[in-house]
XYZ file of C-alpha atoms in Angstrom:
704
model
C -63.774 49.115 -48.536
C -62.373 45.628 -47.807
C -65.855 44.086 -48.069
C -66.421 45.961 -51.332
C -63.113 44.683 -52.775
C -63.870 41.106 -51.728
C -67.291 41.414 -53.339
C -65.756 42.577 -56.623
C -63.268 39.706 -56.453
C -66.020 37.123 -55.947
C -68.112 38.569 -58.806
C -65.062 38.545 -61.107
C -64.380 34.889 -60.281
C -68.002 33.980 -60.956
C -67.945 35.760 -64.336
C -64.676 34.055 -65.293
C -66.079 30.641 -64.393
C -69.210 31.364 -66.412
C -67.122 32.445 -69.386
C -64.958 29.358 -69.193
C -67.839 26.925 -68.658
C -68.557 26.208 -72.338
C -64.877 25.579 -73.016
C -64.642 23.162 -70.112
C -67.847 21.468 -71.230
C -66.489 21.070 -74.760
C -63.192 19.791 -73.413
C -65.070 16.942 -71.766
C -66.565 15.826 -75.089
C -65.251 12.335 -75.805
C -65.623 12.411 -79.589
C -63.921 14.367 -82.352
C -65.560 16.636 -84.921
C -64.219 17.066 -88.451
C -64.935 18.666 -91.772
C -63.145 18.471 -95.140
C -61.325 21.200 -96.995
C -61.464 21.839 -100.736
C -58.875 19.109 -101.361
C -60.720 16.469 -99.353
C -58.325 16.633 -96.393
C -59.800 16.138 -92.942
C -59.887 19.253 -90.766
C -60.357 19.057 -87.008
C -63.107 21.275 -85.570
C -64.240 22.165 -82.110
C -67.440 20.286 -81.181
C -70.516 21.357 -83.110
C -72.739 19.403 -80.700
C -72.262 18.615 -77.039
C -74.154 15.958 -75.072
C -76.992 17.042 -72.813
C -77.653 13.635 -71.301
C -79.341 10.285 -71.691
C -83.032 9.411 -71.574
C -84.947 6.139 -71.624
C -82.516 4.261 -69.395
C -84.768 3.965 -66.303
C -88.077 2.764 -67.700
C -90.378 0.871 -65.362
C -93.613 -1.076 -65.662
C -96.221 -2.465 -63.294
C -95.895 -6.156 -62.491
C -99.310 -7.720 -63.223
C -98.996 -10.098 -60.269
C -97.653 -7.904 -57.455
C -98.711 -4.530 -58.885
C -95.247 -3.286 -57.985
C -93.037 -1.205 -60.251
C -90.288 -3.227 -61.901
C -87.506 -2.296 -64.313
C -88.638 -2.464 -67.943
C -85.749 -1.311 -70.158
C -86.066 -0.986 -73.888
C -84.975 -3.982 -75.899
C -83.439 -3.587 -79.344
C -85.357 -0.374 -80.275
C -85.260 0.512 -83.968
C -86.827 3.931 -84.543
C -87.394 7.287 -82.868
C -89.726 10.160 -83.750
C -90.118 13.639 -82.197
C -93.589 15.122 -82.708
C -94.589 18.776 -83.014
C -94.910 19.078 -79.203
C -91.408 17.762 -78.661
C -92.582 14.440 -77.270
C -90.588 11.298 -78.050
C -91.958 8.104 -79.592
C -89.747 5.020 -79.796
C -90.417 1.743 -81.581
C -89.349 -0.626 -78.795
C -88.952 -3.590 -81.128
C -87.837 -6.267 -78.671
C -90.675 -5.508 -76.245
C -93.367 -5.265 -78.975
C -94.500 -1.813 -77.889
C -94.151 1.918 -78.457
C -92.568 4.058 -75.752
C -94.021 7.557 -75.380
C -92.067 10.006 -73.199
C -91.318 13.683 -72.817
C -88.148 15.188 -74.270
C -86.616 15.057 -70.780
C -87.236 11.319 -70.537
C -90.316 11.226 -68.341
C -92.424 8.214 -69.298
C -95.917 9.112 -70.461
C -97.188 5.698 -71.523
C -96.530 2.438 -73.289
C -98.601 1.963 -76.427
C -99.634 -1.629 -77.048
C -102.537 -3.409 -78.735
C -103.656 -6.207 -76.400
C -106.305 -7.466 -78.840
C -104.046 -7.321 -81.892
C -100.488 -7.101 -80.526
C -97.449 -5.707 -82.275
C -94.814 -8.114 -83.531
C -91.329 -6.560 -83.782
C -92.399 -3.005 -84.775
C -89.445 -1.178 -86.374
C -90.860 2.178 -87.506
C -93.009 4.949 -86.016
C -94.317 8.242 -87.407
C -96.672 10.798 -85.791
C -98.665 13.333 -87.815
C -99.605 16.833 -86.765
C -103.021 15.760 -85.469
C -101.483 13.084 -83.240
C -102.209 10.056 -85.445
C -99.569 7.361 -84.958
C -98.359 5.182 -87.833
C -96.449 2.021 -86.985
C -94.407 -0.236 -89.266
C -95.349 -3.528 -87.613
C -92.625 -5.549 -89.299
C -93.259 -8.980 -87.802
C -96.943 -8.858 -88.760
C -96.133 -7.525 -92.264
C -98.441 -4.545 -91.937
C -98.638 -0.818 -91.266
C -101.015 0.370 -88.535
C -102.707 3.708 -88.024
C -103.557 4.568 -84.404
C -105.360 7.608 -83.095
C -103.806 9.970 -80.541
C -105.018 7.769 -77.683
C -103.327 4.691 -79.131
C -106.420 2.908 -80.428
C -106.291 1.036 -83.722
C -107.913 2.992 -86.577
C -106.833 1.119 -89.692
C -104.603 -1.742 -90.771
C -102.664 -1.757 -94.065
C -101.339 -5.078 -95.294
C -99.644 -5.960 -98.547
C -101.468 -3.899 -101.191
C -102.989 -5.751 -104.098
C -101.919 -4.540 -107.527
C -100.874 -6.044 -110.819
C -97.906 -3.665 -110.762
C -96.409 -5.400 -107.710
C -94.253 -8.475 -108.485
C -95.557 -11.766 -107.149
C -92.243 -12.330 -105.363
C -92.549 -9.033 -103.468
C -92.567 -9.537 -99.674
C -94.157 -6.728 -97.649
C -91.874 -6.385 -94.587
C -92.280 -2.706 -93.632
C -89.233 -1.257 -91.857
C -89.961 2.491 -91.762
C -93.000 4.619 -92.558
C -93.517 8.300 -93.376
C -96.791 10.157 -94.026
C -97.159 13.350 -96.061
C -99.766 16.101 -95.755
C -102.172 14.191 -98.021
C -101.940 11.207 -95.648
C -100.168 9.210 -98.328
C -97.820 6.672 -96.755
C -94.267 6.033 -97.963
C -93.085 2.690 -96.645
C -89.479 1.466 -96.695
C -89.576 -2.315 -97.022
C -86.812 -4.716 -96.046
C -84.985 -5.994 -99.135
C -87.188 -4.092 -101.593
C -85.105 -2.858 -104.531
C -88.211 -1.333 -106.168
C -88.144 1.707 -103.854
C -90.609 3.076 -101.326
C -94.130 1.651 -101.423
C -96.593 4.536 -101.790
C -100.069 3.850 -100.357
C -103.034 6.222 -100.243
C -105.224 6.662 -97.095
C -107.611 3.944 -98.315
C -104.802 1.416 -98.604
C -104.606 1.497 -102.401
C -101.196 1.059 -104.007
C -100.054 4.211 -105.824
C -96.693 3.022 -107.097
C -93.063 2.633 -106.137
C -91.185 5.825 -105.327
C -87.533 6.900 -105.242
C -85.932 3.600 -106.266
C -82.134 3.488 -106.413
C -80.237 2.829 -109.619
C -78.376 -0.412 -110.209
C -74.643 -0.021 -109.683
C -72.731 -1.776 -112.489
C -68.983 -2.318 -112.291
C -66.661 -2.124 -115.348
C -66.547 -5.931 -115.238
C -70.347 -6.060 -115.562
C -70.205 -3.734 -118.561
C -67.556 -5.964 -120.179
C -69.724 -9.033 -119.578
C -72.667 -7.359 -121.282
C -70.501 -6.669 -124.312
C -68.925 -10.126 -124.590
C -71.518 -12.565 -123.222
C -74.370 -13.997 -125.236
C -77.914 -13.438 -123.968
C -78.015 -16.985 -122.598
C -74.690 -16.614 -120.789
C -75.633 -13.239 -119.318
C -79.019 -14.570 -118.186
C -77.183 -17.146 -116.062
C -75.341 -14.404 -114.189
C -76.561 -13.390 -110.726
C -79.034 -10.542 -111.235
C -77.792 -7.099 -110.216
C -80.377 -5.326 -108.080
C -80.456 -1.782 -106.701
C -79.827 -1.373 -102.985
C -82.986 -1.187 -100.823
C -83.885 2.033 -99.027
C -83.140 1.858 -95.296
C -85.176 4.787 -94.007
C -87.357 7.707 -95.060
C -88.112 11.140 -93.585
C -89.727 14.425 -94.572
C -89.373 18.112 -93.720
C -91.725 21.049 -93.298
C -91.517 21.820 -97.038
C -92.735 18.373 -98.060
C -89.468 17.049 -99.511
C -88.834 13.334 -99.025
C -85.444 12.123 -97.826
C -84.116 8.579 -98.112
C -80.904 6.853 -97.048
C -79.319 3.717 -98.443
C -76.578 1.558 -96.946
C -75.333 -1.781 -98.159
C -72.701 -1.673 -100.889
C -73.944 1.614 -102.373
C -71.119 4.078 -103.043
C -73.210 6.995 -104.328
C -76.689 8.373 -103.745
C -76.782 7.037 -100.189
C -78.648 10.234 -99.322
C -81.367 11.605 -101.581
C -83.689 14.602 -101.382
C -86.720 13.921 -103.558
C -89.515 16.135 -104.804
C -93.033 14.829 -105.465
C -91.931 13.561 -108.888
C -89.118 11.518 -107.392
C -86.301 13.721 -108.765
C -83.165 13.912 -106.638
C -82.482 17.576 -105.870
C -79.101 17.251 -104.199
C -76.323 18.929 -106.132
C -73.461 16.535 -106.776
C -75.587 13.599 -105.630
C -73.201 11.168 -107.347
C -70.655 11.802 -104.611
C -70.605 9.471 -101.591
C -72.436 10.547 -98.448
C -71.622 9.456 -94.922
C -68.196 10.540 -93.668
C -65.578 8.564 -91.747
C -62.235 9.471 -90.201
C -59.907 6.626 -91.251
C -57.876 6.656 -88.029
C -60.946 6.235 -85.805
C -61.315 2.468 -86.187
C -64.610 1.140 -84.786
C -64.804 -1.578 -82.169
C -65.013 -4.261 -84.858
C -61.523 -3.229 -85.982
C -62.312 -2.527 -89.645
C -63.376 0.706 -91.313
C -65.902 -0.073 -94.036
C -68.016 2.037 -96.348
C -70.910 4.032 -94.888
C -73.886 1.993 -93.674
C -76.458 4.774 -93.341
C -79.403 3.648 -91.230
C -81.455 6.824 -90.759
C -81.868 10.463 -91.768
C -83.389 13.473 -90.000
C -83.953 17.055 -91.115
C -83.637 19.928 -88.657
C -85.606 23.177 -88.599
C -83.076 24.850 -90.914
C -83.354 22.153 -93.589
C -79.962 20.618 -92.780
C -79.797 16.849 -93.285
C -78.337 14.619 -90.589
C -77.456 10.987 -91.328
C -76.174 8.294 -89.003
C -73.703 5.578 -89.984
C -74.483 2.541 -87.848
C -71.346 0.671 -88.871
C -68.706 3.370 -88.294
C -70.621 5.254 -85.545
C -70.462 8.664 -87.229
C -73.115 11.339 -87.607
C -72.733 13.562 -90.688
C -74.377 16.926 -91.254
C -75.120 18.391 -94.700
C -76.849 21.622 -95.601
C -80.017 21.770 -97.707
C -77.947 21.582 -100.919
C -75.990 18.513 -99.847
C -72.746 20.314 -98.952
C -70.854 18.819 -96.013
C -70.841 20.974 -92.874
C -69.189 18.622 -90.375
C -69.295 15.095 -88.983
C -68.574 13.673 -85.572
C -68.879 10.613 -83.362
C -66.946 7.477 -82.694
C -67.325 4.029 -81.229
C -67.669 3.509 -77.504
C -65.097 1.183 -75.981
C -66.097 -2.460 -75.597
C -67.473 -3.184 -72.141
C -68.018 0.473 -71.227
C -70.482 3.275 -71.866
C -69.473 6.895 -72.405
C -71.793 9.818 -72.974
C -71.412 11.040 -76.541
C -69.846 7.818 -77.850
C -72.034 5.306 -79.627
C -72.367 1.534 -79.632
C -74.975 1.006 -82.347
C -76.698 4.240 -83.447
C -79.699 3.019 -85.400
C -81.998 6.072 -85.659
C -82.161 9.777 -84.905
C -84.503 12.765 -84.951
C -84.499 16.483 -84.153
C -86.898 18.561 -82.068
C -88.070 22.139 -82.651
C -84.966 23.542 -80.885
C -82.655 21.557 -83.164
C -81.645 19.268 -80.313
C -80.547 15.908 -81.654
C -81.865 12.612 -80.253
C -79.832 9.517 -81.175
C -81.251 6.043 -80.499
C -78.802 3.233 -79.668
C -80.255 -0.259 -80.088
C -77.364 -1.920 -78.241
C -77.284 0.360 -75.218
C -81.118 0.657 -75.374
C -80.980 4.369 -74.625
C -81.405 7.750 -76.321
C -78.568 10.271 -76.189
C -79.500 13.938 -76.488
C -77.178 16.550 -78.035
C -77.400 20.338 -78.352
C -75.698 22.684 -80.811
C -72.586 24.376 -79.463
C -71.798 28.052 -80.029
C -69.731 27.066 -83.057
C -72.533 24.895 -84.443
C -75.086 27.679 -83.945
C -72.933 30.228 -85.768
C -72.350 27.824 -88.654
C -76.081 27.189 -88.921
C -76.953 30.895 -88.765
C -74.392 31.888 -91.409
C -75.236 28.997 -93.712
C -78.965 29.744 -93.620
C -78.304 33.346 -94.665
C -76.121 32.113 -97.531
C -78.683 29.576 -98.742
C -81.373 32.272 -98.606
C -79.272 34.470 -100.914
C -78.564 37.057 -98.202
C -74.842 36.949 -98.883
C -73.946 40.330 -97.443
C -75.818 39.615 -94.208
C -73.946 36.301 -93.901
C -70.528 37.945 -94.095
C -70.191 38.820 -90.403
C -71.439 35.426 -89.119
C -69.004 33.647 -91.442
C -66.161 35.817 -90.134
C -67.169 34.799 -86.620
C -67.006 31.157 -87.697
C -63.510 31.676 -89.139
C -62.485 33.400 -85.927
C -63.408 30.196 -84.098
C -61.821 27.935 -86.735
C -59.762 29.397 -89.570
C -59.842 26.199 -91.673
C -63.616 25.801 -92.025
C -64.078 25.510 -95.815
C -67.841 26.380 -95.986
C -67.028 29.743 -94.383
C -64.700 30.641 -97.267
C -67.450 29.727 -99.720
C -69.953 31.945 -97.905
C -67.511 34.880 -97.834
C -66.717 34.317 -101.522
C -70.398 34.621 -102.435
C -70.647 37.784 -100.363
C -67.610 39.332 -102.079
C -68.992 38.357 -105.500
C -72.322 39.999 -104.660
C -70.446 43.195 -103.692
C -68.525 43.010 -107.023
C -65.207 42.451 -105.257
C -64.227 39.911 -107.880
C -60.518 39.591 -107.083
C -61.313 38.832 -103.454
C -64.106 36.482 -104.489
C -61.784 34.631 -106.892
C -59.240 33.923 -104.151
C -61.924 32.877 -101.675
C -63.604 30.569 -104.178
C -60.231 28.923 -104.790
C -59.719 28.478 -101.059
C -63.196 26.950 -100.809
C -62.536 24.630 -103.767
C -65.410 26.009 -105.877
C -64.274 25.890 -109.518
C -67.479 27.353 -110.928
C -67.394 30.322 -108.555
C -63.710 30.878 -109.352
C -64.474 30.812 -113.072
C -67.421 33.213 -112.732
C -65.282 35.671 -110.774
C -62.501 35.525 -113.349
C -65.048 36.018 -116.149
C -66.111 39.294 -114.527
C -62.482 40.365 -114.027
C -61.655 39.563 -117.645
C -64.706 41.407 -118.961
C -63.926 44.542 -116.924
C -60.280 44.471 -118.085
C -61.279 44.140 -121.729
C -63.767 46.999 -121.403
C -61.058 49.241 -119.985
C -58.246 48.246 -122.374
C -59.931 47.203 -125.616
C -59.145 50.399 -127.501
C -55.361 50.298 -127.066
C -55.244 46.481 -127.524
C -57.020 46.818 -130.871
C -54.763 49.719 -131.838
C -51.581 47.763 -131.028
C -52.802 44.726 -132.982
C -53.707 46.764 -136.057
C -50.457 48.731 -135.922
C -48.419 45.562 -135.481
C -50.052 43.919 -138.519
C -49.433 47.001 -140.624
C -45.778 47.213 -139.561
C -45.246 43.481 -140.220
C -46.714 43.715 -143.730
C -44.706 46.837 -144.469
C -41.459 45.309 -143.200
C -42.076 42.142 -145.204
C -42.635 44.137 -148.402
C -39.596 46.323 -147.858
C -37.187 43.478 -147.111
C -38.535 40.875 -149.570
C -35.555 41.193 -151.963
C -32.875 42.025 -149.462
C -29.708 39.940 -149.457
C -29.799 38.945 -145.741
C -33.157 37.205 -146.224
C -31.791 35.284 -149.220
C -28.737 34.191 -147.240
C -30.990 33.068 -144.363
C -33.206 30.988 -146.669
C -30.192 29.363 -148.320
C -28.123 28.867 -145.158
C -26.345 25.459 -144.942
C -27.963 22.959 -142.607
C -26.010 21.926 -139.550
C -24.338 18.532 -139.709
C -24.587 18.053 -135.949
C -26.312 14.672 -135.365
C -28.347 15.870 -132.386
C -29.647 18.890 -134.330
C -30.436 16.629 -137.307
C -32.428 14.320 -135.036
C -34.272 17.320 -133.627
C -35.244 18.319 -137.176
C -36.484 14.743 -137.679
C -38.781 15.104 -134.672
C -40.289 18.261 -136.154
C -40.534 16.571 -139.546
C -42.539 13.713 -137.961
C -45.178 16.202 -136.798
C -45.798 17.260 -140.419
C -45.019 14.004 -142.253
C -45.293 11.157 -139.720
C -45.215 8.264 -142.196
C -42.016 9.547 -143.877
C -40.433 10.305 -140.526
C -41.072 6.867 -138.964
C -39.981 5.179 -142.200
C -36.702 7.095 -141.937
C -36.211 5.701 -138.404
C -36.721 2.162 -139.693
C -34.988 2.184 -143.082
C -32.424 4.988 -142.717
C -31.606 4.328 -139.048
C -32.242 7.961 -138.164
C -32.872 9.132 -134.627
C -30.848 8.470 -131.476
C -31.271 7.373 -127.880
C -30.041 10.790 -126.737
C -32.672 12.785 -128.624
C -35.390 10.310 -127.565
C -34.325 10.618 -123.922
C -34.378 14.404 -124.172
C -37.901 14.229 -125.624
C -39.001 11.970 -122.745
C -37.589 14.357 -120.152
C -39.302 17.266 -121.892
C -42.626 15.381 -121.892
C -42.236 14.668 -118.170
C -41.418 18.340 -117.579
C -44.516 19.243 -119.587
C -46.643 17.021 -117.351
C -45.355 18.811 -114.270
C -45.594 22.288 -115.814
C -49.150 21.636 -117.019
C -50.252 20.654 -113.517
C -48.608 23.743 -112.035
C -49.684 26.241 -114.693
C -53.228 25.124 -115.636
C -55.913 27.415 -114.278
C -57.864 26.349 -111.197
C -60.994 26.431 -113.374
C -59.756 23.325 -115.174
C -57.412 21.756 -112.611
C -58.536 21.883 -108.965
C -55.361 20.178 -107.730
C -53.167 22.548 -105.765
C -50.514 19.957 -104.923
C -48.315 18.234 -107.497
C -46.554 15.007 -106.548
C -43.443 15.167 -108.731
C -42.144 11.778 -107.643
C -45.452 9.988 -108.197
C -45.849 11.575 -111.633
C -42.299 10.554 -112.568
C -42.836 6.964 -111.411
C -46.196 6.506 -113.125
C -45.110 8.069 -116.414
C -41.869 6.151 -116.851
C -43.221 2.823 -115.573
C -46.095 2.938 -118.065
C -43.842 4.090 -120.900
C -41.154 1.429 -120.318
C -43.834 -1.239 -119.898
C -45.185 -0.201 -123.298
C -41.719 -0.385 -124.877
C -40.929 -3.818 -123.468
C -44.383 -5.243 -124.223
C -44.365 -3.897 -127.774
C -40.872 -5.284 -128.400
C -41.840 -8.736 -127.096
C -45.034 -8.843 -129.151
C -43.329 -7.547 -132.284
C -40.541 -10.133 -131.972
C -43.139 -12.902 -132.110
C -45.703 -11.248 -134.358
C -43.631 -10.652 -137.510
C -42.340 -7.235 -136.532
C -39.310 -5.854 -138.347
C -38.426 -3.046 -135.982
C -35.536 -3.299 -133.557
C -35.678 -2.261 -129.892
C -33.910 1.005 -130.771
C -36.540 1.860 -133.381
C -39.380 1.160 -130.921
C -37.715 3.228 -128.196
C -37.004 6.222 -130.419
C -40.312 6.150 -132.302
C -42.386 5.843 -129.116
C -40.580 8.832 -127.628
C -40.970 10.989 -130.752
C -44.702 10.160 -130.880
C -45.207 11.994 -127.563
C -44.042 15.339 -128.954
C -47.632 16.748 -129.336
C -47.886 16.820 -125.544
C -45.095 19.395 -125.564
C -46.430 21.233 -128.620
C -50.024 21.495 -127.300
C -49.953 20.627 -123.592
C -47.867 23.560 -122.352
C -49.519 26.256 -124.536
C -52.938 24.911 -123.563
C -52.019 25.078 -119.870
C -50.863 28.682 -120.282
C -53.905 29.726 -122.308
C -56.240 28.144 -119.731
C -55.378 31.027 -117.402
C -57.291 33.442 -119.634
C -60.214 31.058 -120.149
C -63.302 30.400 -118.041
C -65.473 27.331 -117.716
C -67.807 28.793 -120.316
C -65.022 27.993 -122.811
C -64.491 24.507 -121.394
C -65.619 22.956 -124.687
C -62.655 24.613 -126.437
C -60.283 23.445 -123.709
C -61.594 19.882 -123.874
C -61.471 19.880 -127.674
C -57.804 20.867 -127.664
C -57.003 18.267 -125.014
C -58.828 15.567 -126.954
C -57.138 16.650 -130.192
C -53.753 16.291 -128.522
C -54.635 12.785 -127.296
C -55.887 11.731 -130.743
C -52.774 13.143 -132.386
C -50.501 11.154 -130.046
C -52.592 8.035 -130.656
C -52.302 8.411 -134.438
C -48.552 8.945 -134.223
C -48.175 5.776 -132.145
C -50.324 3.877 -134.657
C -48.233 5.115 -137.610
C -45.038 4.411 -135.698
C -45.995 0.751 -135.173
C -47.203 0.400 -138.751
C -44.068 1.828 -140.381
C -41.384 0.641 -137.964
C -42.623 -2.950 -138.112
C -43.849 -2.804 -141.730
C -47.374 -3.919 -140.749
C -50.672 -3.731 -142.562
C -53.572 -1.860 -140.981
C -55.042 -5.030 -139.457
C -51.694 -6.237 -138.176
C -51.130 -2.876 -136.512
C -54.466 -3.115 -134.673
C -53.629 -6.644 -133.509
C -50.161 -5.566 -132.380
C -51.604 -2.752 -130.231
C -54.173 -5.104 -128.669
C -51.549 -7.745 -127.867
C -49.213 -5.087 -126.480
C -51.856 -3.841 -124.063
C -52.623 -7.419 -122.975
C -48.906 -8.044 -122.430
C -48.635 -4.896 -120.318
C -51.444 -6.186 -118.113
C -49.737 -9.560 -117.744
C -46.438 -7.869 -116.841
C -48.253 -5.781 -114.242
C -49.873 -8.836 -112.662
C -46.543 -10.705 -112.599
C -44.765 -7.779 -110.950
C -47.557 -7.537 -108.361
C -47.276 -11.255 -107.587
C -43.457 -11.157 -107.388
C -43.522 -8.160 -105.035
C -46.110 -9.906 -102.856
C -44.145 -13.157 -102.719
C -40.911 -11.292 -102.028
C -42.560 -9.392 -99.190
C -43.973 -12.600 -97.702
C -40.608 -14.348 -98.071
C -38.872 -11.433 -96.376
C -41.378 -11.559 -93.506
C -40.778 -15.304 -93.163
C -37.008 -14.835 -92.975
C -37.405 -12.050 -90.406
C -39.695 -14.183 -88.229
C -37.258 -17.097 -88.447
C -34.438 -14.752 -87.428
C -36.454 -13.487 -84.449
C -37.320 -17.065 -83.453
C -33.638 -18.044 -83.447
C -32.341 -14.945 -81.677
C -35.049 -14.882 -78.996
C -34.482 -18.513 -78.103
């Protein structure tokens, strides 16, 4: 019995250790994993990948003189490719060779061309039949080798009248489709990928990026003459850094440099970008994880890989992060971080330059500073996310429900899980549940579609009594109006004496301005009507309307769930007072007749449409869907135009301007506001610097 009990105890301990092993393995992961919620906030996740190990660190070669094995590490490698058999090919750029090894790191061979040697090869691609394509950058050519490593064909700069004479063919990466057409990413080429057929004939440029123009560039195009604009430095699209393909034949490109959008593209054969929301930036970074260089910059995407599920994986060489997106471009998670200077840690990266995925979705990351390949495997959490997301993308929403619940059990803040559950609830016609889940996931369109279904079902159930109440109400109103038309109480009400209270009189003036703005603003100028008190009350009501609108507007039209009352107050009143001061200064110089009081009161009264339309529109938005967004936008634009016209008429009548003088006054006022803003910025900066100087002088004196 004692032996039996000890045996049970030992087995229990073994099972507990086995159960706790993944947790302990994950706890040893040196990097953090994040995702983003519907509001763009970073959410910490448990690791989606954990490191398996390192390969390529113990390469050897035979010394030609002594025939002995000597160390032959990789030197500044630039590309990695995993073939259909799971074997690894690396463009060992600094050693002018290709390294061919197994997925466990066992060296199979070095591929070189003694008779026609490589010169700084930076790209490698292997087709299904074993043919090897090499971007031989230093020799400005692309090479095709057979499976044994023998040269089959050489492709140099293609000849075509469609290629600019200044074009330099420096191939960086190469990809080959099922037709054996090559897509070559060229260093510094803003024209896009160079597409070459198997015979070496140029077929065109493919997938070029768009030129990013700043507002300043647009202003220059409007104001400069053709000669002046021609002297400007030409704006060119960013070159493509790398190219990849998947089993469905889609072509994926990544762009770094100064690009802020479209860094990742998924292209069909026509070159159309299929990623939904492709104008958003790709490549994620946690702002508190500062890289070794000390500065967090924009994403510098150097490579892209596609796993067996169609998920896209991009690597940011600058910030050392690896980001994962599903086949539609939705963020799943991102992870990584910079390795400490002077040390090497498994999982942390020094200079991740390329990556690829094998048939088991294991991730191989090439580091051209460490000259190694780190291998990562999906964790339990990562596997569940992948399984659930694939079911959702395939339209099997109900089947994805349980996997997504498992994901939320592991991490209750994972936003894609809420989106998957929302789609499942919508498919099961649980629209109230779906609406709440879509809101949690930040999906406005899904929220709107769910509400549309709820609204339609409610109208179907209640239309008869709603119509009856409306008809009965109209009949009763008409009848009551007819019956009381000649009654004395209605006559007394129509002829009631108007209140002599000044505040009430000013309130009536505000309402009068809405119907007769020219008369109303003329009364402010010539009859000295209006008061600071009523104008201040209007301003406070407008501010309250801003806050109420943000709180009350439906999620379909306002995705913000947090309202910063202080920030709204500061921005609104700073802009408004800057307008008042600037307009008063300009009017004092530019023949304006209005006093400061008239400008203050008139500018406040002109904002009344925001109260009259803004709040009702916010309330009504809660019974509208995005299919009525044109109505919502029309009302919002009408409110803005109305306020603009009132301000225009206020300036014209308060200052007794002509139409042209009014336009000039508005332009000068805006310019003055900009000048005031710049001056305030400079004064604050100088004051801050002066304060720092005084503090440093104080420390110098006290410490000595």
